[in-house]
mmCIF file of C-alpha atoms and ligand atoms in Angstrom:
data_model
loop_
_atom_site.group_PDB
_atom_site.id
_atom_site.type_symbol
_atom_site.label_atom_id
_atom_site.label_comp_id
_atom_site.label_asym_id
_atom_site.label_seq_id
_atom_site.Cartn_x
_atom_site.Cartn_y
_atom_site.Cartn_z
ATOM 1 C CA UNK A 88 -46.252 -24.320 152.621
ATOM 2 C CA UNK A 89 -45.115 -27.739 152.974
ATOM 3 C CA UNK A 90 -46.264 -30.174 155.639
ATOM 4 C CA UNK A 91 -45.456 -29.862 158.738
ATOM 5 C CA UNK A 92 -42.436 -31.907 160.303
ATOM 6 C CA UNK A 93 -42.563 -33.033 163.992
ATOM 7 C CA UNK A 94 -38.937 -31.896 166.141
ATOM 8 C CA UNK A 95 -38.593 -33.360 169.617
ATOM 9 C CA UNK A 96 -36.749 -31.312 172.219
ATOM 10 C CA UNK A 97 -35.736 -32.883 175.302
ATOM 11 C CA UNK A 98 -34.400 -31.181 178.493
ATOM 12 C CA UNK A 99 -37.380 -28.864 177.254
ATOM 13 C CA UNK A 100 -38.081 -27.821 180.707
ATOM 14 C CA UNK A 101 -34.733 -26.835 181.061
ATOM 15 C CA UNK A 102 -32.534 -23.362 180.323
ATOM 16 C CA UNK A 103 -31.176 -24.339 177.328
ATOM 17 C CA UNK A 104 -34.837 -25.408 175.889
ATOM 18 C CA UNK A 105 -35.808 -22.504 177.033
ATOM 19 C CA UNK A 106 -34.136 -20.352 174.135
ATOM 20 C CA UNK A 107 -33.780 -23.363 171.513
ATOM 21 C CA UNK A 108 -37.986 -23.639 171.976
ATOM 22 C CA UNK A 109 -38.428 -20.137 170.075
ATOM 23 C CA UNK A 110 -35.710 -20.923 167.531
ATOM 24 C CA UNK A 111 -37.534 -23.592 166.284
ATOM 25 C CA UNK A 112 -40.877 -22.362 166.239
ATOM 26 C CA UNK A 113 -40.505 -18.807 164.587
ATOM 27 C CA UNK A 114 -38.262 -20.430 161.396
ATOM 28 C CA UNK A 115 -34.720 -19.902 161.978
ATOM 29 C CA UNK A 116 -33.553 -23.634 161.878
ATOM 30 C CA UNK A 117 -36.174 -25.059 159.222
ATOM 31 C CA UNK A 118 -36.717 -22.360 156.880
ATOM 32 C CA UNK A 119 -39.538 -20.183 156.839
ATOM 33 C CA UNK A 120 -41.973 -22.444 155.018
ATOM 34 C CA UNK A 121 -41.348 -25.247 157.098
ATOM 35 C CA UNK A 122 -44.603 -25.699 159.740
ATOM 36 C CA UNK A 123 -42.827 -27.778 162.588
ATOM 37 C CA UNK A 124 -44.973 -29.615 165.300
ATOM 38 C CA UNK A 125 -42.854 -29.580 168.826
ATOM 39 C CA UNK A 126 -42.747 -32.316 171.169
ATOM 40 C CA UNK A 127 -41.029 -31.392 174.438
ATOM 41 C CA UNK A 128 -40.115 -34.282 176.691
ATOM 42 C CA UNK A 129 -38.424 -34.004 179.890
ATOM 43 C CA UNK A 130 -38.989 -35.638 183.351
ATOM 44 C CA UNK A 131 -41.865 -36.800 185.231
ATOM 45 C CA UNK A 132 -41.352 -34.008 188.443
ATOM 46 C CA UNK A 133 -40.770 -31.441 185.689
ATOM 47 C CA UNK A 134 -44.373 -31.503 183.735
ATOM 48 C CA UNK A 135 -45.727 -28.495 185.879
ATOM 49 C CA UNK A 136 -42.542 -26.613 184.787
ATOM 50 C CA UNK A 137 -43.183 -27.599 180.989
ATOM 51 C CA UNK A 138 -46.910 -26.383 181.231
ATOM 52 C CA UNK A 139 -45.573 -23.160 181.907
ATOM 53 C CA UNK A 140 -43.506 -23.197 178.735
ATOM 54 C CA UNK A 141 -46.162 -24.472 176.150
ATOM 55 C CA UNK A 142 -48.072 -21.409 177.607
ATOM 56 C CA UNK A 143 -45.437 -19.238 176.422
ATOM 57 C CA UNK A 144 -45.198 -20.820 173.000
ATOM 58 C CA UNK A 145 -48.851 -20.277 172.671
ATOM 59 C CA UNK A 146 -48.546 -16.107 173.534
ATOM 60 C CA UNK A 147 -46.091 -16.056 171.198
ATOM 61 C CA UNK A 148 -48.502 -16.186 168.212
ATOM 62 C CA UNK A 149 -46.222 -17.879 166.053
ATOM 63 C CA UNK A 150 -47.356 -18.756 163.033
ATOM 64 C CA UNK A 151 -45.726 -21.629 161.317
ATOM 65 C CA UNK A 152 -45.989 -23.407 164.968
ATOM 66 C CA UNK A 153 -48.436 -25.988 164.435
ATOM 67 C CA UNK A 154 -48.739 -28.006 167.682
ATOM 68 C CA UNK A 155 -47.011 -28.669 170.589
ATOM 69 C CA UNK A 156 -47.184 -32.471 172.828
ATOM 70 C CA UNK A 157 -45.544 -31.856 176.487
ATOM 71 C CA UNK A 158 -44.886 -35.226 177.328
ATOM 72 C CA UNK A 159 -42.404 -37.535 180.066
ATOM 73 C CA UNK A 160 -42.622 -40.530 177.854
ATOM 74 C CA UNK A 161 -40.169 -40.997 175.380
ATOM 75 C CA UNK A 162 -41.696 -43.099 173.248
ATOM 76 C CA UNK A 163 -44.433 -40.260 172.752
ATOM 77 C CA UNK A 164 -41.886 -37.833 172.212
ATOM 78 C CA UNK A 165 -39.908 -39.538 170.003
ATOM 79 C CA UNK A 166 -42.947 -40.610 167.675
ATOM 80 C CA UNK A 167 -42.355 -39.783 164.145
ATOM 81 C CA UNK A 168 -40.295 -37.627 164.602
ATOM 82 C CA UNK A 169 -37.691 -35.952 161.721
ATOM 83 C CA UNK A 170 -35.249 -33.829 163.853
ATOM 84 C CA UNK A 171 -34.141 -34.224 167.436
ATOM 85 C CA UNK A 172 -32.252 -32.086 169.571
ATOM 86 C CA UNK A 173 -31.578 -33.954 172.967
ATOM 87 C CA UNK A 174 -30.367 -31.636 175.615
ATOM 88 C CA UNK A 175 -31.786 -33.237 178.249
ATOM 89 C CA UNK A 176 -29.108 -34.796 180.767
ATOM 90 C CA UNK A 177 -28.204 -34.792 184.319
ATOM 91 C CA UNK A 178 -26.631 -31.972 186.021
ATOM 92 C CA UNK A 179 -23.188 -32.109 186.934
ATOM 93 C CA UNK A 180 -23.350 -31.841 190.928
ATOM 94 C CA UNK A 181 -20.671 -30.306 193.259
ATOM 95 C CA UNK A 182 -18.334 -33.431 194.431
ATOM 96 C CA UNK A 183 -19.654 -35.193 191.509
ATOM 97 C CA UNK A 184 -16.817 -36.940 189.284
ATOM 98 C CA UNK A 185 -16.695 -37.242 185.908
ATOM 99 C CA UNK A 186 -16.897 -40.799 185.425
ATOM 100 C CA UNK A 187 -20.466 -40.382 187.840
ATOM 101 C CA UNK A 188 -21.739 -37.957 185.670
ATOM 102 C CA UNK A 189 -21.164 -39.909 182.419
ATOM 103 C CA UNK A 190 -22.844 -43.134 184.414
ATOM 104 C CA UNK A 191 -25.640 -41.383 184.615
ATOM 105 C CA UNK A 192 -26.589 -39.337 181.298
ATOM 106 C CA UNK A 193 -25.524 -42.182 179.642
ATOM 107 C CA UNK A 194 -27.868 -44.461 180.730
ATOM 108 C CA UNK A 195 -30.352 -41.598 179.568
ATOM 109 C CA UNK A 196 -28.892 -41.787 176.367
ATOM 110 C CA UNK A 197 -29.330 -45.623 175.745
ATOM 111 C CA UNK A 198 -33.257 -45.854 176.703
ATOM 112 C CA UNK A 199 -33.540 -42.540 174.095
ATOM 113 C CA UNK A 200 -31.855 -44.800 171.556
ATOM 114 C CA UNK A 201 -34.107 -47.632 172.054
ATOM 115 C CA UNK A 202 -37.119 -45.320 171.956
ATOM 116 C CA UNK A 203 -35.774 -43.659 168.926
ATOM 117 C CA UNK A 204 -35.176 -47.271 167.361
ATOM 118 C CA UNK A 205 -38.628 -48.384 168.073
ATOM 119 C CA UNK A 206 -40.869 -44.686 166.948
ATOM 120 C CA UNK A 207 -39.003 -42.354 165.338
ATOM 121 C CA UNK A 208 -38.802 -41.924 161.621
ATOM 122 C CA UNK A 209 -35.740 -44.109 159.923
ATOM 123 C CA UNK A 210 -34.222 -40.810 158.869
ATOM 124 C CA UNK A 211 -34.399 -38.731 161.742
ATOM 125 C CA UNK A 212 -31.507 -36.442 162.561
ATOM 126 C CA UNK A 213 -29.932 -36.509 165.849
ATOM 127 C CA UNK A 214 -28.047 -33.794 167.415
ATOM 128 C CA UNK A 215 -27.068 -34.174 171.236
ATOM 129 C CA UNK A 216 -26.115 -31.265 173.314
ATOM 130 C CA UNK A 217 -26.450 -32.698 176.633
ATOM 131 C CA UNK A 218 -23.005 -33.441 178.243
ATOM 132 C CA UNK A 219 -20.881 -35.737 177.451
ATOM 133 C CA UNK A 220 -22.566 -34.778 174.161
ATOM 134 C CA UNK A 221 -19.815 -37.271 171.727
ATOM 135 C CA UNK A 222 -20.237 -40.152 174.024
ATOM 136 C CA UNK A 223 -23.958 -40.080 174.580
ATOM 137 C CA UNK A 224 -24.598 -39.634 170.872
ATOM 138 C CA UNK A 225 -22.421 -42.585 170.459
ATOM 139 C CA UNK A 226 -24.532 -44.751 173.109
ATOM 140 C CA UNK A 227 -27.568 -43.357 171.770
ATOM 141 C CA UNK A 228 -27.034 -44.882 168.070
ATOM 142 C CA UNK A 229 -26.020 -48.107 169.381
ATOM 143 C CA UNK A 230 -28.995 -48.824 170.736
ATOM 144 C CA UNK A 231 -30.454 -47.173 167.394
ATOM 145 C CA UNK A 232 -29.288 -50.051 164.570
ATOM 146 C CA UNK A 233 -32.163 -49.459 162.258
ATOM 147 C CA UNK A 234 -31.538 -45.895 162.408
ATOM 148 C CA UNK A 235 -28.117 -45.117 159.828
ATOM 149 C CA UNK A 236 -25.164 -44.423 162.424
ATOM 150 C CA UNK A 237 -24.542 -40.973 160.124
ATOM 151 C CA UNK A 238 -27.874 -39.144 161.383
ATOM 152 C CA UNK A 239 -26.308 -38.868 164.877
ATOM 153 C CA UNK A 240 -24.096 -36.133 166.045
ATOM 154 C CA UNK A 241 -23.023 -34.151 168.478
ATOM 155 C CA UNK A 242 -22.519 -30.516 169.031
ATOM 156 C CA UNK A 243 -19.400 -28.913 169.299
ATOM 157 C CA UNK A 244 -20.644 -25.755 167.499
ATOM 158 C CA UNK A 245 -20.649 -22.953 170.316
ATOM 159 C CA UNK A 246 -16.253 -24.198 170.489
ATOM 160 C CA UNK A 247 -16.589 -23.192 167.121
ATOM 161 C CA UNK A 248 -18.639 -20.095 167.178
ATOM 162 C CA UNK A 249 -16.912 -19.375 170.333
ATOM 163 C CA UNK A 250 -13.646 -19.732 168.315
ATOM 164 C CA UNK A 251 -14.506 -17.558 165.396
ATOM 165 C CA UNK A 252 -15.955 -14.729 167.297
ATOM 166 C CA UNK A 253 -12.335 -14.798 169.266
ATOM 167 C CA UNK A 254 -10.593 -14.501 166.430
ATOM 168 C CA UNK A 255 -12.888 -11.863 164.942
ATOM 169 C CA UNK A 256 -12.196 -9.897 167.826
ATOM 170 C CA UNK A 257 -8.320 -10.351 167.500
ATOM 171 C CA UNK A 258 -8.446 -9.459 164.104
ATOM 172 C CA UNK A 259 -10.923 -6.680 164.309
ATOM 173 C CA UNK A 260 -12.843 -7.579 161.649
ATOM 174 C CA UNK A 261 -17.156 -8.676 162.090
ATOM 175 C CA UNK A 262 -17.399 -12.568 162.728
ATOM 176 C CA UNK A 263 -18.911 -12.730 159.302
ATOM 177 C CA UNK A 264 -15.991 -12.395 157.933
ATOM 178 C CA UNK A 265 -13.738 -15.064 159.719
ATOM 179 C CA UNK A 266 -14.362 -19.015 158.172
ATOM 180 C CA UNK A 267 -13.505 -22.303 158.073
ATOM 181 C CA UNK A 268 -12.257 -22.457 162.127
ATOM 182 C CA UNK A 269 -11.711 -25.869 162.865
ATOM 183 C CA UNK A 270 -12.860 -27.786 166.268
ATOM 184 C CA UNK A 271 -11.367 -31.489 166.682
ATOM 185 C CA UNK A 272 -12.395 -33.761 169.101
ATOM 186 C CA UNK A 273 -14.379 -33.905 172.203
ATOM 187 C CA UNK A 274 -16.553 -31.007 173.472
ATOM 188 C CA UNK A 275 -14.724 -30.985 176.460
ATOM 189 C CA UNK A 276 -11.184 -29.460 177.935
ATOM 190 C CA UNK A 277 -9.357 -31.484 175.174
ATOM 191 C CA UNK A 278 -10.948 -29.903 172.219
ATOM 192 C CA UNK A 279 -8.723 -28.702 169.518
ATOM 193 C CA UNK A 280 -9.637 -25.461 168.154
ATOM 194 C CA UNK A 281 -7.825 -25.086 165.533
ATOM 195 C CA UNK A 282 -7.117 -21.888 163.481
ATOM 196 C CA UNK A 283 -4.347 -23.114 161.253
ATOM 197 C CA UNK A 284 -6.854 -23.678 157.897
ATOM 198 C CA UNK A 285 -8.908 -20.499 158.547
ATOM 199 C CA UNK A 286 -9.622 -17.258 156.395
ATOM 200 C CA UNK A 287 -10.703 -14.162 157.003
ATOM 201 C CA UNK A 288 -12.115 -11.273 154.550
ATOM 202 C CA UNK A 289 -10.225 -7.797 155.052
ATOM 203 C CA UNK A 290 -10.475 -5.104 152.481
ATOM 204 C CA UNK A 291 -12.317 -7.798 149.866
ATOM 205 C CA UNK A 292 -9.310 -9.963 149.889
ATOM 206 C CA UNK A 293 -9.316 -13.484 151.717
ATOM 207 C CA UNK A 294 -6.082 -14.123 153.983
ATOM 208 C CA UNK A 295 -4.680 -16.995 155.641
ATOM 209 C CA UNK A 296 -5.418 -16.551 159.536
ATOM 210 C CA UNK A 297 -2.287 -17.326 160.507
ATOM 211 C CA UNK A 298 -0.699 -14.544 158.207
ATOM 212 C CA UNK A 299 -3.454 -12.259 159.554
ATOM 213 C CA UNK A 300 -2.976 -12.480 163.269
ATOM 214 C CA UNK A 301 0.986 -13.523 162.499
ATOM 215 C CA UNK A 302 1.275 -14.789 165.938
ATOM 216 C CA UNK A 303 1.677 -18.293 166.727
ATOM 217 C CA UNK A 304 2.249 -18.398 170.326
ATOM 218 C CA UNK A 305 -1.438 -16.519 170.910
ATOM 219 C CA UNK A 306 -2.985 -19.332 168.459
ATOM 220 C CA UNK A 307 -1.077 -22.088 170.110
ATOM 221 C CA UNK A 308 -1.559 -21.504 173.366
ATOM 222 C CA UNK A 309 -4.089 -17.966 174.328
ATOM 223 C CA UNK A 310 -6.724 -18.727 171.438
ATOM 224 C CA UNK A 311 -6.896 -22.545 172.199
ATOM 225 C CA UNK A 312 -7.230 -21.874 176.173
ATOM 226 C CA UNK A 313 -9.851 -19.089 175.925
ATOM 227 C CA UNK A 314 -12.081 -21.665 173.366
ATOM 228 C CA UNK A 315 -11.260 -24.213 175.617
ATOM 229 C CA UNK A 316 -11.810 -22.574 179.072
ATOM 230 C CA UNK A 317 -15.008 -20.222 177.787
ATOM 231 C CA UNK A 318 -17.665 -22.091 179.484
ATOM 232 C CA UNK A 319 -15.982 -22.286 182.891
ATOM 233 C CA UNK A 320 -16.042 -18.231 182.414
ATOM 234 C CA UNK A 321 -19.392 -17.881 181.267
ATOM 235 C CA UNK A 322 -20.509 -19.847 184.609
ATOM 236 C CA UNK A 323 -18.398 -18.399 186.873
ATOM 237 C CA UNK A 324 -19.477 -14.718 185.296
ATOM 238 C CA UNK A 325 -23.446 -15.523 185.056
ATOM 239 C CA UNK A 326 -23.319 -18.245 187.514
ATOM 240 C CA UNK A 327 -25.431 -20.446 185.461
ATOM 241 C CA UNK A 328 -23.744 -22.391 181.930
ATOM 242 C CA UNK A 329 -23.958 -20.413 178.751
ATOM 243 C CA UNK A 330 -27.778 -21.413 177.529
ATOM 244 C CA UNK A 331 -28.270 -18.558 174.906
ATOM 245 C CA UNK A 332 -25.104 -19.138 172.927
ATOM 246 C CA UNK A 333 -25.738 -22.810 173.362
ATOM 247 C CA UNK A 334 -29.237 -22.657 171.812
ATOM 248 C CA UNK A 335 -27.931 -20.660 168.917
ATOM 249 C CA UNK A 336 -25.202 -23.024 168.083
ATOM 250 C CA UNK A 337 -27.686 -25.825 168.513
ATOM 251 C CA UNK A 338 -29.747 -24.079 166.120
ATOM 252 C CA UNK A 339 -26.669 -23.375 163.538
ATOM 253 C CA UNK A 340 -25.891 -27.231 163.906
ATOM 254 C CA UNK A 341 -29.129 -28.316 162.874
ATOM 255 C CA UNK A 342 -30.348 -25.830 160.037
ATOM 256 C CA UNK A 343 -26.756 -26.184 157.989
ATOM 257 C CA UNK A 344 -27.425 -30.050 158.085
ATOM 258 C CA UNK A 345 -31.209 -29.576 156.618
ATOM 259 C CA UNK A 346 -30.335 -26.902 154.434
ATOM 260 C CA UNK A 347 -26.511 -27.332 153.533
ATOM 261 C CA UNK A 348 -23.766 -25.409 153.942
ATOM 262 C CA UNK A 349 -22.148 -24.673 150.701
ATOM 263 C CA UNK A 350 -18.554 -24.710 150.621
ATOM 264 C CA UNK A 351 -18.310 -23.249 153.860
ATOM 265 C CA UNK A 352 -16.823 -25.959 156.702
ATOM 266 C CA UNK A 353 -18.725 -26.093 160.201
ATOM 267 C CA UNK A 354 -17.296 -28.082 162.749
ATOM 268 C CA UNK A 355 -20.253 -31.528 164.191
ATOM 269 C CA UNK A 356 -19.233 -34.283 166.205
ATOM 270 C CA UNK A 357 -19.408 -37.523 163.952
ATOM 271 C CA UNK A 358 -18.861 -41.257 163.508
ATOM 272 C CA UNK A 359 -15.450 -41.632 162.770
ATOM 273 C CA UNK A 360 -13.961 -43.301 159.957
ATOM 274 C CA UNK A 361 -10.813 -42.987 161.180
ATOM 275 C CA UNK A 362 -9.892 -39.871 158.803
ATOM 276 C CA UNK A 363 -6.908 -37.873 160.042
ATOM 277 C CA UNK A 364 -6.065 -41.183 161.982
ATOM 278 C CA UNK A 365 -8.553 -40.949 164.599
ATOM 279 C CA UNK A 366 -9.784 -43.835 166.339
ATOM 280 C CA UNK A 367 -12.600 -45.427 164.345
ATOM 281 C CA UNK A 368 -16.192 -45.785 165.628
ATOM 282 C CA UNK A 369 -16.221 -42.927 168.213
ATOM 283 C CA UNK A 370 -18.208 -39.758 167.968
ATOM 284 C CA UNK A 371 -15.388 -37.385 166.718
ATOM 285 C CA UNK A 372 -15.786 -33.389 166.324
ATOM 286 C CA UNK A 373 -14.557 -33.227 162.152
ATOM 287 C CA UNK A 374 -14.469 -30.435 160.034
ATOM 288 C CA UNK A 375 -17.735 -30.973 157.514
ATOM 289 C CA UNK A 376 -19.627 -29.455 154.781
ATOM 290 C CA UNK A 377 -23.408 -30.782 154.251
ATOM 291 C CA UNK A 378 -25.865 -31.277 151.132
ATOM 292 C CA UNK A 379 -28.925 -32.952 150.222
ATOM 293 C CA UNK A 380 -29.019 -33.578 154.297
ATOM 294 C CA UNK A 381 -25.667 -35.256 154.711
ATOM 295 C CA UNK A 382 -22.582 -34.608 156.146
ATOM 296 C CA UNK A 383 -19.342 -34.905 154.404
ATOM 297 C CA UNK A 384 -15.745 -34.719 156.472
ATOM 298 C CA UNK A 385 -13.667 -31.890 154.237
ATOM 299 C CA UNK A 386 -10.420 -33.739 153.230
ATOM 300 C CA UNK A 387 -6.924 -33.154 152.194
ATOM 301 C CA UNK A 388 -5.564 -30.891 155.351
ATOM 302 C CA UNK A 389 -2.557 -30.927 156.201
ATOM 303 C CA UNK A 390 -1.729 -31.926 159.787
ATOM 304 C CA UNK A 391 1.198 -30.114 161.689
ATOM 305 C CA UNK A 392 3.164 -31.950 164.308
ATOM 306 C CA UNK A 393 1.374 -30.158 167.308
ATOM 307 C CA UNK A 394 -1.999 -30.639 165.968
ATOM 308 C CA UNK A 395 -1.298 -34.063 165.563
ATOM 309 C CA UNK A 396 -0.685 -34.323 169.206
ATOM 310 C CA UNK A 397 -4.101 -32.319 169.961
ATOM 311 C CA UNK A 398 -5.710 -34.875 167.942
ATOM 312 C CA UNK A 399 -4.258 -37.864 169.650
ATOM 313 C CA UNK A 400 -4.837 -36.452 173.132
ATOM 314 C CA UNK A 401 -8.686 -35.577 172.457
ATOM 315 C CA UNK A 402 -9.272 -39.075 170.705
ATOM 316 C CA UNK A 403 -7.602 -40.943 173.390
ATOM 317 C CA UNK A 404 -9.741 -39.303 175.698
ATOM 318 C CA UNK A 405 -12.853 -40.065 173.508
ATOM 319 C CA UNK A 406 -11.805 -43.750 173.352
ATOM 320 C CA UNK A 407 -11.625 -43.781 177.247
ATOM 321 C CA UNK A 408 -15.293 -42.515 177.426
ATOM 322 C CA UNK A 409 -16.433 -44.833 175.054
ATOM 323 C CA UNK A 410 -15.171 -47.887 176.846
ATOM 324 C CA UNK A 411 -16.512 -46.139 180.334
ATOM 325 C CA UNK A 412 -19.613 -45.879 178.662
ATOM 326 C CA UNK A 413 -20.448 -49.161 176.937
ATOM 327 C CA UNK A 414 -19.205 -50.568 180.805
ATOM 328 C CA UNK A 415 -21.967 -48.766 182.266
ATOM 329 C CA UNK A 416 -24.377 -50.053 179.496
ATOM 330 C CA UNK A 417 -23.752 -53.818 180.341
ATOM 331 C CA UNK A 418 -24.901 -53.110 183.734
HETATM 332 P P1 LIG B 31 -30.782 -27.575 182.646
HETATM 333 O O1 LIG B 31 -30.397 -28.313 183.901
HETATM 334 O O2 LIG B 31 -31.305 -26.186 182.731
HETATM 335 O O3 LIG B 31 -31.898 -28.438 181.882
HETATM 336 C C1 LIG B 31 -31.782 -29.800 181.676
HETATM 337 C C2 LIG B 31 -33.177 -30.373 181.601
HETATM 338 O O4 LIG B 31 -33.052 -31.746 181.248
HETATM 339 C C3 LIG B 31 -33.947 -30.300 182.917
HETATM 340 O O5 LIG B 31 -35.207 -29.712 182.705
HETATM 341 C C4 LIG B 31 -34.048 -31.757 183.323
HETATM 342 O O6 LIG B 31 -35.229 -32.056 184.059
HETATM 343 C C5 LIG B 31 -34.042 -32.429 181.950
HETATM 344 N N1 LIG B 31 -33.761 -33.863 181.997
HETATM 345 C C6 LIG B 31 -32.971 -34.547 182.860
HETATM 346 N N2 LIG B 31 -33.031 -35.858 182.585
HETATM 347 C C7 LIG B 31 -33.859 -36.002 181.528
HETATM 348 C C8 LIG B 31 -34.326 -37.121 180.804
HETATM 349 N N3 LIG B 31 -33.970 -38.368 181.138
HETATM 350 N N4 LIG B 31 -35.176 -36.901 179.780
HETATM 351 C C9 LIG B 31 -35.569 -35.657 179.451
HETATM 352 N N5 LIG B 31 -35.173 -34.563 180.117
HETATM 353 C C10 LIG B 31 -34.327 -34.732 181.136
HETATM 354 O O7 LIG B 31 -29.524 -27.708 181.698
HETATM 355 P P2 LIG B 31 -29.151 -26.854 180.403
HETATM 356 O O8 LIG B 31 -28.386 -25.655 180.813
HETATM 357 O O9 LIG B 31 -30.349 -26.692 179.551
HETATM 358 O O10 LIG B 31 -28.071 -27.850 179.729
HETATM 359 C C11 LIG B 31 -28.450 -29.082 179.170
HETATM 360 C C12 LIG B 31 -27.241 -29.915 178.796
HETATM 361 O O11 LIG B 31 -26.465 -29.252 177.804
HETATM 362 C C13 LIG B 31 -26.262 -30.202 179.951
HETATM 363 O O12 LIG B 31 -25.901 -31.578 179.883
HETATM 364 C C14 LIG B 31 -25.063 -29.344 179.602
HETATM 365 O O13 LIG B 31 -23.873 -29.893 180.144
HETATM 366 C C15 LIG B 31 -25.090 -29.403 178.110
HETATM 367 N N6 LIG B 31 -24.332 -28.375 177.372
HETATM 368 C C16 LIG B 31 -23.698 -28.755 176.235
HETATM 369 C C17 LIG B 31 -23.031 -27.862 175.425
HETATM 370 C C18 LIG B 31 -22.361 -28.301 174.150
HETATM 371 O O14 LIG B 31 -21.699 -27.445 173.540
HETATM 372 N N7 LIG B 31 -22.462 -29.540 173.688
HETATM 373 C C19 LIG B 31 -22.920 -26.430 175.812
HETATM 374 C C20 LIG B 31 -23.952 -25.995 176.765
HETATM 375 C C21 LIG B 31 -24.328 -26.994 177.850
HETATM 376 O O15 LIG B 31 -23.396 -26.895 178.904
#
C-alpha cells in the first residue's frame, strides 16, 4: 500500500460533494492502493451539515479511507494537500446576473489561491468545478505563483461525457465505443462540442464519426445544442443541477490526470498557449492526453471554417470573463 495522500473537497457540504465524497474514498479516482485522507471544507453556517456527512463516510466502512478533517478554514483544508477538487461556489440566484455571480465566486476563488499558495503541496493538482469553473481556476492560480500555472484546470468533462453518450445513442453503439469527442472553450452556452475528429468502434472496425452518423446538419446544429443546452434540461427535469453526472466527470477528470490516459484524448480546461489561435493566458477547454501526471494539448487538427468561428466566439467570451474577473480582484 503506499502512503496515504491528503485530497481536499470543497463545497463538501454540498450536492455535488455529496456523490464526489464516495468516489474518492472507495478507489475509483486514485487507484485501489492509494489510502487518501479527505479534508472537506465548506462554510462556517454549513459545519452541522458536514457533520452529518463525515458520519456517513464513517458507516461506509471503507477501507483505504484513512481520515477525514471537516473544516471552514481554508488554510486547514488546503494543508498539504496533493489533489483538490473545488466545487464549492455561490449559487446562482433567481434575478441574479451573470456578471454578479462571477463577482462573487470569484472572490472565493482568489482567497483559495492564496491559501493554496501559502499550505498546499508545490505540486498539487487543481481541478475546479464550481461555476464559472475556467475563470475561477484562472483567478485561483494567479494568486497561486509558487504553485506551476499547469496543475490548474477546469472541468469541462460532463460536455464531454455528455457529448459522447449523445452520440453513442445516435449511433447505437455502447459509449465505450465512441472516442476522442472534442469540447473547446468555456463550460458554458459557448462551448464547442465538437465531433468532427471522433471515432467510433462498429463491427471491430474504427470509423470516422462524421462518416458514421453522415449527417452534418444534426452535428452542426442538434448535437452541439443538446451538449450545450443539457444542464438547463437536467434542472428543469430534476429541478436541482445534474450532481451525479457531475461527480463522475469530476472523478474521470482527476484519475486520467494521476494515472494517464494513453492515447485516448479527454477534453480539461487549461492555460492556454495560444494553440489553435486562442487567446493566450486564459483557462481554455483543449483536447489533451496525460502521462507521468501532466497534461499535453493533442496537436495537428485540422480546423474547419465553422469551428473556427466556435472557437473565436467561446474565447472571446473567456477573454471577457477574465478581464471581469481580474476587475473584481482589484477591488
Ligand atoms: P450546492 O449548492 O449543492 O453546493 C455548493 C456548496 O458550496 C454548498 O455546501 C456551499 O455552502 C459551499 N460553498 C459556498 N461557498 C463556499 C466557500 N467559500 N468555500 C467552501 N464551500 C463553499 O452546489 P452543487 O450542485 O454541489 O454545485 C457546485 C458548483 O458546481 C456550482 O458552482 C455549479 O454551478 C458547478 N457545476 C459545474 C459543472 C461543470 O461541469 N464545471 C457542472 C455541475 C455544476 O453545475
Amino acid at each position: 500500500m503506499a502512503a496515504p495522500i491528503k485530497v481536499v473537497v470543497t463545497g463538501a457540504a454540498g450536492q455535488i460533494a455529496y456523490s464526489l465524497l464516495y468516489q474518492i474514498a472507495s478507489g475509483a479516482v486514485f487507484g485501489p492502493e492509494q489510502p487518501v485522507y479527505l479534508h472537506l471544507l465548506d462554510i462556517a453556517p454549513m459545519m452541522g451539515v458536514l457533520e452529518g456527512v463525515v458520519m456517513e463516510l464513517a458507516d461506509c466502512a471503507l477501507p483505504l479511507l484513512v481520515g477525514v478533517l471537516p473544516t471552514a478554514s481554508p488554510e486547514d483544508a488546503f494543508r498539504d494537500v496533493a489533489a483538490a477538487f473545488l466545487v464549492g461556489a455561490m449559487p446562482r440566484k433567481e434575478g441574479m446576473e451573470r456578471k454578479d455571480l462571477l463577482s462573487a465566486n470569484v472572490r472565493i476563488f482568489k482567497e483559495q489561491g492564496q491559501a493554496i499558495d501559502k499550505v498546499a503541496r508545490k505540486d498539487i493538482k487543481v481541478l475546479v468545478v464550481g461555476n464559472p469553473a475556467n475563470t475561477n481556476a484562472l483567478i485561483c492560480s494567479k494568486y497561486a505563483p509558487s504553485i506551476p500555472k499547469e496543475n490548474f484546470t477546469a472541468m469541462t468533462r460532463l460536455d464531454q461525457n455528455r457529448a459522447q453518450s449523445q452520440l453513442a445513442a445516435k449511433l447505437g453503439v455502447p459509449v465505450k465505443d465512441v472516442k476522442n469527442v472534442i469540447i473547446w472553450g468555456n463550460h458554458s452556452s459557448t462551448q464547442f462540442p465538437d465531433a468532427s475528429n471522433a471515432v467510433v468502434t462498429i463491427g471491430g472496425a474504427e470509423k470516422p464519426v462524421p462518416a458514421a452518423v453522415n449527417d452534418d446538419e444534426f452535428l452542426r446544429n442538434t448535437f452541439v445544442s443538446t451538449v450545450q443546452k443539457r444542464g438547463a434540461a437536467v434542472i428543469a427535469a430534476r429541478k436541482m443541477s445534474s450532481a451525479l453526472s457531475a461527480a463522475k466527470a469530476a472523478s474521470d477528470h482527476m484519475r486520467d490526470w494521476f494515472l494517464g490516459t494513453g492515447d485516448r484524448w479527454v477534453s480539461m480546461g487549461v492555460v492556454s498557449d495560444g494553440s489553435y489561435g486562442t487567446p493566450k493566458d486564459i483557462v481554455f477547454s483543449f483536447p489533451v492526453t496525460t502521462a507521468n501526471g501532466k497534461w499535453k494539448i493533442v496537436e495537428g487538427l485540422t480546423i474547419s471554417d465553422f469551428a473556427r468561428k466556435m472557437l473565436d466566439a467561446t474565447g472571446k467570451e473567456l477573454a471577457e470573463e477574465k478581464q471581469d474577473a481580474l476587475d473584481v480582484c482589484k477591488d
